[in-house]
Tab-separated table of C-alpha atoms and ligand atoms in Angstrom:
chain	number	residue	atom	x	y	z
A	279	UNK	CA	15.732	51.237	47.996
A	280	UNK	CA	14.714	50.471	51.527
A	281	UNK	CA	12.858	47.315	52.160
A	282	UNK	CA	13.007	45.852	48.608
A	283	UNK	CA	13.980	42.306	48.405
A	284	UNK	CA	17.056	41.156	46.445
A	285	UNK	CA	14.867	38.370	44.792
A	286	UNK	CA	11.259	37.765	44.082
A	287	UNK	CA	9.252	34.728	43.001
A	288	UNK	CA	6.943	35.124	40.082
A	289	UNK	CA	3.934	32.978	39.544
A	290	UNK	CA	2.680	32.807	36.078
A	291	UNK	CA	-0.999	32.812	35.331
A	292	UNK	CA	-1.489	33.437	31.683
A	293	UNK	CA	-2.564	29.789	30.681
A	294	UNK	CA	-5.244	29.947	33.279
A	295	UNK	CA	-6.298	33.775	34.108
A	296	UNK	CA	-5.317	34.605	30.540
A	297	UNK	CA	-6.900	31.828	28.488
A	298	UNK	CA	-10.195	31.742	30.545
A	299	UNK	CA	-11.158	34.928	29.360
A	300	UNK	CA	-10.348	34.744	25.539
A	301	UNK	CA	-12.951	34.622	23.069
A	302	UNK	CA	-11.154	31.973	21.142
A	303	UNK	CA	-10.607	28.231	22.599
A	304	UNK	CA	-6.913	27.673	22.194
A	305	UNK	CA	-6.265	24.112	20.964
A	306	UNK	CA	-4.396	21.783	23.402
A	307	UNK	CA	-1.047	21.803	21.349
A	308	UNK	CA	-0.845	25.540	21.291
A	309	UNK	CA	-1.316	25.637	25.269
A	310	UNK	CA	1.483	23.049	25.694
A	311	UNK	CA	3.789	25.180	23.176
A	312	UNK	CA	3.055	28.352	25.498
A	313	UNK	CA	3.992	26.214	28.637
A	314	UNK	CA	7.229	25.234	26.979
A	315	UNK	CA	7.980	29.044	26.074
A	316	UNK	CA	7.243	30.070	29.537
A	317	UNK	CA	9.473	27.292	31.119
A	318	UNK	CA	12.145	28.212	28.685
A	319	UNK	CA	11.917	31.870	29.720
A	320	UNK	CA	12.739	30.829	33.303
A	321	UNK	CA	9.491	30.863	35.044
A	322	UNK	CA	9.447	28.107	37.789
A	323	UNK	CA	5.966	28.433	38.951
A	324	UNK	CA	3.209	28.246	36.271
A	325	UNK	CA	-0.624	27.753	36.761
A	326	UNK	CA	-1.426	25.962	33.471
A	327	UNK	CA	-5.172	25.431	33.872
A	328	UNK	CA	-8.224	25.220	35.944
A	329	UNK	CA	-10.239	22.183	37.229
A	330	UNK	CA	-13.563	24.227	37.267
A	331	UNK	CA	-16.786	23.209	35.596
A	332	UNK	CA	-16.293	23.209	31.671
A	333	UNK	CA	-19.907	24.788	31.569
A	334	UNK	CA	-18.495	27.801	33.375
A	335	UNK	CA	-15.397	28.010	31.663
A	336	UNK	CA	-15.461	26.282	28.295
A	337	UNK	CA	-12.084	27.690	27.438
A	338	UNK	CA	-10.410	25.329	29.983
A	339	UNK	CA	-12.325	22.213	29.160
A	340	UNK	CA	-9.022	20.619	28.223
A	341	UNK	CA	-7.624	21.146	31.511
A	342	UNK	CA	-6.880	17.271	32.446
A	343	UNK	CA	-4.851	17.140	29.195
A	344	UNK	CA	-3.235	20.311	29.657
A	345	UNK	CA	-2.177	19.288	33.353
A	346	UNK	CA	-1.195	15.715	32.443
A	347	UNK	CA	0.715	16.526	29.121
A	348	UNK	CA	2.770	19.720	30.191
A	349	UNK	CA	6.140	18.687	30.065
A	350	UNK	CA	7.669	18.235	33.501
A	351	UNK	CA	10.975	19.648	34.756
A	352	UNK	CA	12.465	19.044	38.204
A	353	UNK	CA	12.649	22.688	39.143
A	354	UNK	CA	9.315	23.739	37.491
A	355	UNK	CA	5.986	23.447	39.744
A	356	UNK	CA	2.899	23.474	37.858
A	357	UNK	CA	-0.421	24.125	39.590
A	358	UNK	CA	-4.252	24.550	38.606
A	359	UNK	CA	-7.230	26.271	39.925
A	360	UNK	CA	-9.504	24.093	42.003
A	361	UNK	CA	-12.836	24.846	43.405
A	362	UNK	CA	-13.866	21.611	45.119
A	363	UNK	CA	-13.338	18.108	45.687
A	364	UNK	CA	-14.099	17.230	42.143
A	365	UNK	CA	-11.436	19.704	41.193
A	366	UNK	CA	-9.067	17.918	43.617
A	367	UNK	CA	-9.661	14.455	41.912
A	368	UNK	CA	-8.849	15.718	38.632
A	369	UNK	CA	-5.651	17.446	39.875
A	370	UNK	CA	-4.756	14.025	41.427
A	371	UNK	CA	-5.277	12.164	38.156
A	372	UNK	CA	-3.118	14.552	36.212
A	373	UNK	CA	-0.406	14.356	39.029
A	374	UNK	CA	0.117	18.017	39.850
A	375	UNK	CA	1.980	18.871	42.813
A	376	UNK	CA	0.012	22.008	43.677
A	377	UNK	CA	-3.534	23.377	43.404
A	378	UNK	CA	-4.904	26.572	44.087
A	379	UNK	CA	-8.384	27.283	45.831
A	380	UNK	CA	-10.159	30.615	45.233
A	381	UNK	CA	-12.884	32.800	46.589
A	382	UNK	CA	-13.890	36.491	47.066
A	383	UNK	CA	-14.095	38.974	49.688
A	384	UNK	CA	-17.374	40.301	48.387
A	385	UNK	CA	-20.338	38.047	48.611
A	386	UNK	CA	-21.895	39.189	45.250
A	387	UNK	CA	-18.816	38.420	43.282
A	388	UNK	CA	-18.216	35.031	45.138
A	389	UNK	CA	-21.944	33.903	44.335
A	390	UNK	CA	-21.469	34.820	40.688
A	391	UNK	CA	-18.098	33.186	40.411
A	392	UNK	CA	-18.521	29.940	42.223
A	393	UNK	CA	-22.320	29.977	43.138
A	394	UNK	CA	-21.959	29.738	46.783
A	395	UNK	CA	-21.740	31.962	49.629
A	396	UNK	CA	-18.491	32.969	51.415
A	397	UNK	CA	-19.331	30.681	54.383
A	398	UNK	CA	-20.432	27.910	52.217
A	399	UNK	CA	-17.108	28.161	50.326
A	400	UNK	CA	-15.050	28.023	53.381
A	401	UNK	CA	-16.897	24.849	54.359
A	402	UNK	CA	-16.547	23.275	50.820
A	403	UNK	CA	-12.769	23.976	51.115
A	404	UNK	CA	-12.798	21.712	54.202
A	405	UNK	CA	-13.196	18.833	51.553
A	406	UNK	CA	-10.348	20.194	49.313
A	407	UNK	CA	-7.423	21.799	51.339
A	408	UNK	CA	-7.015	19.289	54.044
A	409	UNK	CA	-7.393	16.114	51.561
A	410	UNK	CA	-5.028	17.774	49.112
A	411	UNK	CA	-2.177	18.314	51.758
A	412	UNK	CA	-2.764	14.460	52.959
A	413	UNK	CA	-1.965	13.505	49.369
A	414	UNK	CA	1.120	15.568	49.456
A	415	UNK	CA	0.086	18.619	47.456
A	416	UNK	CA	0.654	22.150	48.335
A	417	UNK	CA	-2.315	24.542	48.292
A	418	UNK	CA	-2.423	28.107	47.461
A	419	UNK	CA	-5.146	30.284	48.138
A	420	UNK	CA	-6.701	33.317	46.307
A	421	UNK	CA	-8.849	36.005	47.742
A	422	UNK	CA	-10.567	38.070	45.031
A	423	UNK	CA	-11.978	41.513	44.911
A	424	UNK	CA	-9.750	42.774	47.762
A	425	UNK	CA	-9.329	46.075	45.934
A	426	UNK	CA	-12.938	46.494	45.122
A	427	UNK	CA	-15.968	44.379	43.891
A	428	UNK	CA	-17.482	44.890	40.292
A	429	UNK	CA	-20.858	44.417	41.795
A	430	UNK	CA	-20.731	45.940	45.503
A	431	UNK	CA	-17.905	48.634	44.868
A	432	UNK	CA	-15.639	49.258	48.016
A	433	UNK	CA	-14.823	46.132	49.950
A	434	UNK	CA	-13.911	46.596	53.741
A	435	UNK	CA	-10.243	45.370	54.104
A	436	UNK	CA	-11.273	43.418	57.194
A	437	UNK	CA	-13.283	41.141	54.930
A	438	UNK	CA	-10.354	40.311	52.973
A	439	UNK	CA	-8.103	39.847	56.043
A	440	UNK	CA	-10.523	37.503	57.794
A	441	UNK	CA	-10.797	35.167	54.646
A	442	UNK	CA	-7.072	35.406	54.123
A	443	UNK	CA	-6.287	34.459	57.728
A	444	UNK	CA	-8.722	31.509	57.498
A	445	UNK	CA	-7.394	30.257	54.171
A	446	UNK	CA	-3.822	30.222	55.726
A	447	UNK	CA	-5.174	28.617	59.064
A	448	UNK	CA	-6.929	25.802	56.901
A	449	UNK	CA	-3.530	24.899	55.264
A	450	UNK	CA	-2.910	27.245	52.315
A	451	UNK	CA	0.978	28.056	52.108
A	452	UNK	CA	0.345	31.253	50.499
A	453	UNK	CA	-2.457	33.680	49.883
A	454	UNK	CA	-2.768	35.694	46.615
A	455	UNK	CA	-4.490	38.999	47.137
A	456	UNK	CA	-6.443	39.872	43.957
A	457	UNK	CA	-7.154	43.175	42.607
A	458	UNK	CA	-9.745	41.369	40.380
A	459	UNK	CA	-10.976	44.500	38.528
A	460	UNK	CA	-7.774	46.430	38.638
A	461	UNK	CA	-9.019	49.344	40.801
A	462	UNK	CA	-6.455	49.848	43.291
A	463	UNK	CA	-4.121	52.692	44.023
A	464	UNK	CA	-0.909	52.655	46.012
A	465	UNK	CA	-1.954	54.172	49.509
A	466	UNK	CA	-4.800	51.730	49.567
A	467	UNK	CA	-2.319	48.904	48.729
A	468	UNK	CA	-0.030	50.007	51.526
A	469	UNK	CA	-3.057	49.925	53.928
A	470	UNK	CA	-4.095	46.502	52.639
A	471	UNK	CA	-0.309	44.997	52.835
A	472	UNK	CA	0.133	46.415	56.261
A	473	UNK	CA	-3.259	44.785	57.423
A	474	UNK	CA	-2.296	41.420	55.916
A	475	UNK	CA	1.279	41.576	57.556
A	476	UNK	CA	-0.306	41.859	60.929
A	477	UNK	CA	-1.965	38.263	60.330
A	478	UNK	CA	0.116	36.462	57.901
A	479	UNK	CA	4.087	35.710	57.591
A	480	UNK	CA	5.567	37.810	54.818
A	481	UNK	CA	6.309	34.628	52.640
A	482	UNK	CA	2.779	33.863	52.759
A	483	UNK	CA	1.496	36.875	51.019
A	484	UNK	CA	1.399	37.302	47.203
A	485	UNK	CA	-0.006	40.161	44.973
A	486	UNK	CA	-2.292	39.301	42.017
A	487	UNK	CA	-2.840	42.650	40.439
A	488	UNK	CA	-4.940	43.258	37.355
A	489	UNK	CA	-3.928	46.150	35.144
A	490	UNK	CA	-7.441	47.449	34.096
A	491	UNK	CA	-6.674	51.108	34.972
A	492	UNK	CA	-2.735	50.974	34.617
A	493	UNK	CA	-2.069	50.929	38.312
A	494	UNK	CA	-0.706	47.370	38.717
A	495	UNK	CA	3.095	48.285	38.657
A	496	UNK	CA	2.435	51.227	40.869
A	497	UNK	CA	0.671	48.841	43.318
A	498	UNK	CA	3.241	46.074	43.151
A	499	UNK	CA	6.178	48.658	43.977
A	500	UNK	CA	4.364	49.627	47.022
A	501	UNK	CA	4.303	45.776	47.940
A	502	UNK	CA	7.911	45.530	47.022
A	503	UNK	CA	9.014	48.313	49.140
A	504	UNK	CA	7.048	46.579	51.956
A	505	UNK	CA	8.948	43.644	51.488
A	506	UNK	CA	6.471	41.412	49.583
A	507	UNK	CA	8.453	38.719	47.512
A	508	UNK	CA	5.779	36.929	45.560
A	509	UNK	CA	3.972	38.294	42.521
A	510	UNK	CA	1.375	36.807	39.988
A	511	UNK	CA	1.699	37.941	36.408
A	512	UNK	CA	0.654	36.996	32.916
A	513	UNK	CA	2.745	37.204	29.800
A	514	UNK	CA	1.659	39.818	27.479
A	515	UNK	CA	-0.866	40.990	30.006
A	516	UNK	CA	-3.280	38.308	28.681
A	517	UNK	CA	-6.499	37.725	30.716
A	518	UNK	CA	-9.227	38.921	33.046
A	519	UNK	CA	-11.920	37.305	35.128
A	520	UNK	CA	-15.056	36.194	33.203
A	521	UNK	CA	-17.192	36.923	36.082
A	522	UNK	CA	-15.780	40.425	36.673
A	523	UNK	CA	-17.121	42.571	33.963
A	524	UNK	CA	-14.639	44.607	32.224
A	525	UNK	CA	-11.621	43.066	33.992
A	526	UNK	CA	-8.368	43.484	32.001
A	527	UNK	CA	-5.611	40.961	32.053
A	528	UNK	CA	-2.965	40.776	35.232
A	529	UNK	CA	0.065	42.804	35.035
A	530	UNK	CA	2.478	41.898	31.988
A	531	UNK	CA	4.950	39.451	33.118
A	532	UNK	CA	7.623	41.090	30.901
A	533	UNK	CA	6.648	44.574	32.261
A	534	UNK	CA	7.311	43.390	35.793
A	535	UNK	CA	10.413	41.721	34.978
A	536	UNK	CA	11.742	44.867	33.271
A	537	UNK	CA	10.969	46.778	36.238
A	538	UNK	CA	12.365	44.434	38.606
A	539	UNK	CA	15.718	43.922	36.862
A	540	UNK	CA	16.029	47.728	36.380
A	541	UNK	CA	15.793	48.027	40.116
A	542	UNK	CA	18.468	45.223	40.532
A	543	UNK	CA	15.817	42.564	41.946
A	544	UNK	CA	16.561	38.988	40.560
A	545	UNK	CA	13.649	37.063	38.890
A	546	UNK	CA	15.563	33.953	37.458
A	547	UNK	CA	13.659	35.142	34.153
A	548	UNK	CA	15.504	35.946	30.787
A	549	UNK	CA	13.774	38.780	29.622
A	550	UNK	CA	14.461	38.184	25.855
A	551	UNK	CA	13.127	34.643	25.990
A	552	UNK	CA	10.013	35.982	27.840
A	553	UNK	CA	9.385	38.476	25.301
A	554	UNK	CA	9.564	35.454	22.900
A	555	UNK	CA	6.985	33.709	25.005
A	556	UNK	CA	4.681	36.793	24.780
A	557	UNK	CA	5.017	36.650	20.983
A	558	UNK	CA	3.979	33.035	21.028
A	559	UNK	CA	0.992	34.010	23.284
A	560	UNK	CA	0.019	36.661	20.586
A	561	UNK	CA	0.271	34.252	17.801
A	562	UNK	CA	-1.799	31.580	19.750
A	563	UNK	CA	-4.856	34.005	20.638
A	564	UNK	CA	-4.488	35.873	17.327
A	565	UNK	CA	-4.345	39.143	18.523
A	566	UNK	CA	-1.832	41.978	19.599
A	567	UNK	CA	-1.567	41.687	23.643
A	568	UNK	CA	-1.270	44.778	25.791
A	569	UNK	CA	2.162	44.220	27.367
A	570	UNK	CA	4.268	47.353	27.054
A	571	UNK	CA	7.615	45.772	26.937
A	572	UNK	CA	6.391	43.022	24.489
A	573	UNK	CA	5.442	46.107	22.070
A	574	UNK	CA	8.592	48.165	22.892
A	575	UNK	CA	11.319	45.786	23.436
A	576	UNK	CA	13.607	45.123	26.266
A	577	UNK	CA	16.139	47.874	25.558
A	578	UNK	CA	17.208	49.576	28.675
A	579	UNK	CA	18.687	53.087	28.631
A	580	UNK	CA	20.332	52.697	31.943
A	581	UNK	CA	24.206	52.978	31.745
B	816	LIG	P1	-22.221	24.669	40.487
B	816	LIG	O1	-23.125	24.716	39.276
B	816	LIG	O2	-22.707	25.404	41.660
B	816	LIG	O3	-21.957	23.297	41.000
B	816	LIG	O4	-20.905	25.247	40.109
B	816	LIG	P2	-22.523	21.714	41.255
B	816	LIG	O5	-21.623	21.252	42.250
B	816	LIG	O6	-24.039	21.885	41.545
B	816	LIG	O7	-22.384	21.123	39.696
B	816	LIG	C1	-22.696	21.479	38.580
B	816	LIG	C2	-22.262	20.719	37.472
B	816	LIG	O8	-20.806	21.037	37.406
B	816	LIG	C3	-22.143	19.224	37.613
B	816	LIG	O9	-22.174	18.642	36.178
B	816	LIG	C4	-20.797	19.041	38.138
B	816	LIG	O10	-20.378	17.667	37.917
B	816	LIG	C5	-19.866	19.974	37.511
B	816	LIG	P3	-23.555	18.398	35.623
B	816	LIG	O11	-24.228	17.522	36.542
B	816	LIG	O12	-24.413	19.574	35.388
B	816	LIG	O13	-23.066	17.722	34.242
B	816	LIG	N1	-18.647	20.260	38.345
B	816	LIG	C6	-17.434	20.124	37.822
B	816	LIG	N2	-17.136	19.741	36.664
B	816	LIG	C7	-15.819	19.743	36.407
B	816	LIG	N3	-14.740	19.976	37.398
B	816	LIG	C8	-15.122	20.529	38.597
B	816	LIG	C9	-16.684	20.522	38.712
B	816	LIG	N4	-17.278	20.811	39.755
B	816	LIG	C10	-18.745	20.707	39.399
B	816	LIG	N5	-14.407	20.621	39.645
B	816	LIG	C11	-18.556	25.581	40.400
B	816	LIG	C12	-20.069	25.413	40.974
B	816	LIG	C13	-17.595	26.061	41.295
B	816	LIG	C14	-18.166	24.087	39.903
B	816	LIG	C15	-18.673	26.570	39.222
B	816	LIG	O14	-19.201	27.697	39.800
B	816	LIG	C16	-17.347	26.834	38.545
B	816	LIG	O15	-16.809	26.025	37.888
B	816	LIG	N6	-16.766	28.141	38.814
B	816	LIG	C17	-15.721	28.524	38.262
B	816	LIG	C18	-15.703	30.045	37.789
B	816	LIG	C19	-14.257	30.414	37.309
B	816	LIG	O16	-13.566	29.509	36.785
B	816	LIG	N7	-13.945	31.713	37.404
B	816	LIG	C20	-12.728	32.146	37.118
B	816	LIG	C21	-11.609	31.960	37.835
B	816	LIG	S1	-11.586	32.865	39.343
B	816	LIG	C22	-10.490	34.284	38.842
B	816	LIG	O17	-10.384	34.572	37.895
B	816	LIG	C23	-10.060	35.247	39.884
B	816	LIG	C24	-8.503	35.068	40.188
B	816	LIG	O18	-7.876	35.087	39.020
B	816	LIG	C25	-8.061	35.920	41.280
B	816	LIG	C26	-8.400	37.426	40.990
B	816	LIG	O19	-8.298	38.047	39.777
B	816	LIG	O20	-9.023	38.132	41.883
B	816	LIG	C27	-8.339	33.602	40.852
B	817	LIG	MG1	-7.174	37.166	38.262
């Protein structure tokens, strides 16, 4: 297929985006078991936790321990969400090589999620992004509600483009565009990606698609055909955003890997072991997860 890259890089978010939205608080040992299972499956970029306020996200109150104790491997990069200078201090104490700052393209979601206006958030990031880079950390940026806001509805693409451009200019090596509420459809995705490609290098764009309405893979396929090479995913489809009512999990990593491998696109991931990691995630949260390949198995009917 025209434009589709030979290889893509996956960024695993189940331990953060997934677990932040679970009713149960998963014990530290179980989180570390999931980290190991994801590494064993071949995932090389893993967001292991979030250095946010434990009052806001109690499920990740053990972030310092998870980040410090996750077993290191030379080719695996662990990252964590980080909203402010206090988060950066915690990331440095845990010796993480990367953090991810996050904000929304819509005011209401930004306010509900991080308790600041968009402009105040960008100002506050000056105390986070620059200092993190001075200490040798890489910084990723998220823009949420790019495809729609749970409070405001449609979000003008210009608003997302302006923030993405600014995060990149401030020093984020990559900007992950979030369909926080899983509302996107393919033509909208083509429009958003085209506008982003006008202001950001291809390598600086990642897609973070929640699968609330079953359109995540269709949107990712559009991105792939436009050359995008970075995709966020969550094993089993674990997750959501606690400040986006009704948001379901990210696209399931195993569904995305099945699709990519079927198209001949390399990921470095072993699908059978990824399914094992998905089973581990199910046992850890104590409920079946929605990932389709997790439920149906990896069998391909291709000759
Ligand atoms: P605030 O209440 O406005 O901040 O929260 P504050 O500076 O006034 O601090 C209040 C308290 O929080 C203080 O403690 C601070 O020390 C503490 P107290 O004096 O009350 O005991 N605090 C912290 N503690 C630990 N680590 C920190 C930290 N910062 C302050 N880093 C804040 C502002 C940003 C902290 C808060 O709003 C927050 O934690 N929000 C996080 C919300 C969140 O995690 N949402 C989900 C992640 S975003 C998402 O899922 C979307 C994404 O997946 C992409 C997509 O899908 O689109 C990324
Ligand atoms: Mg998300």
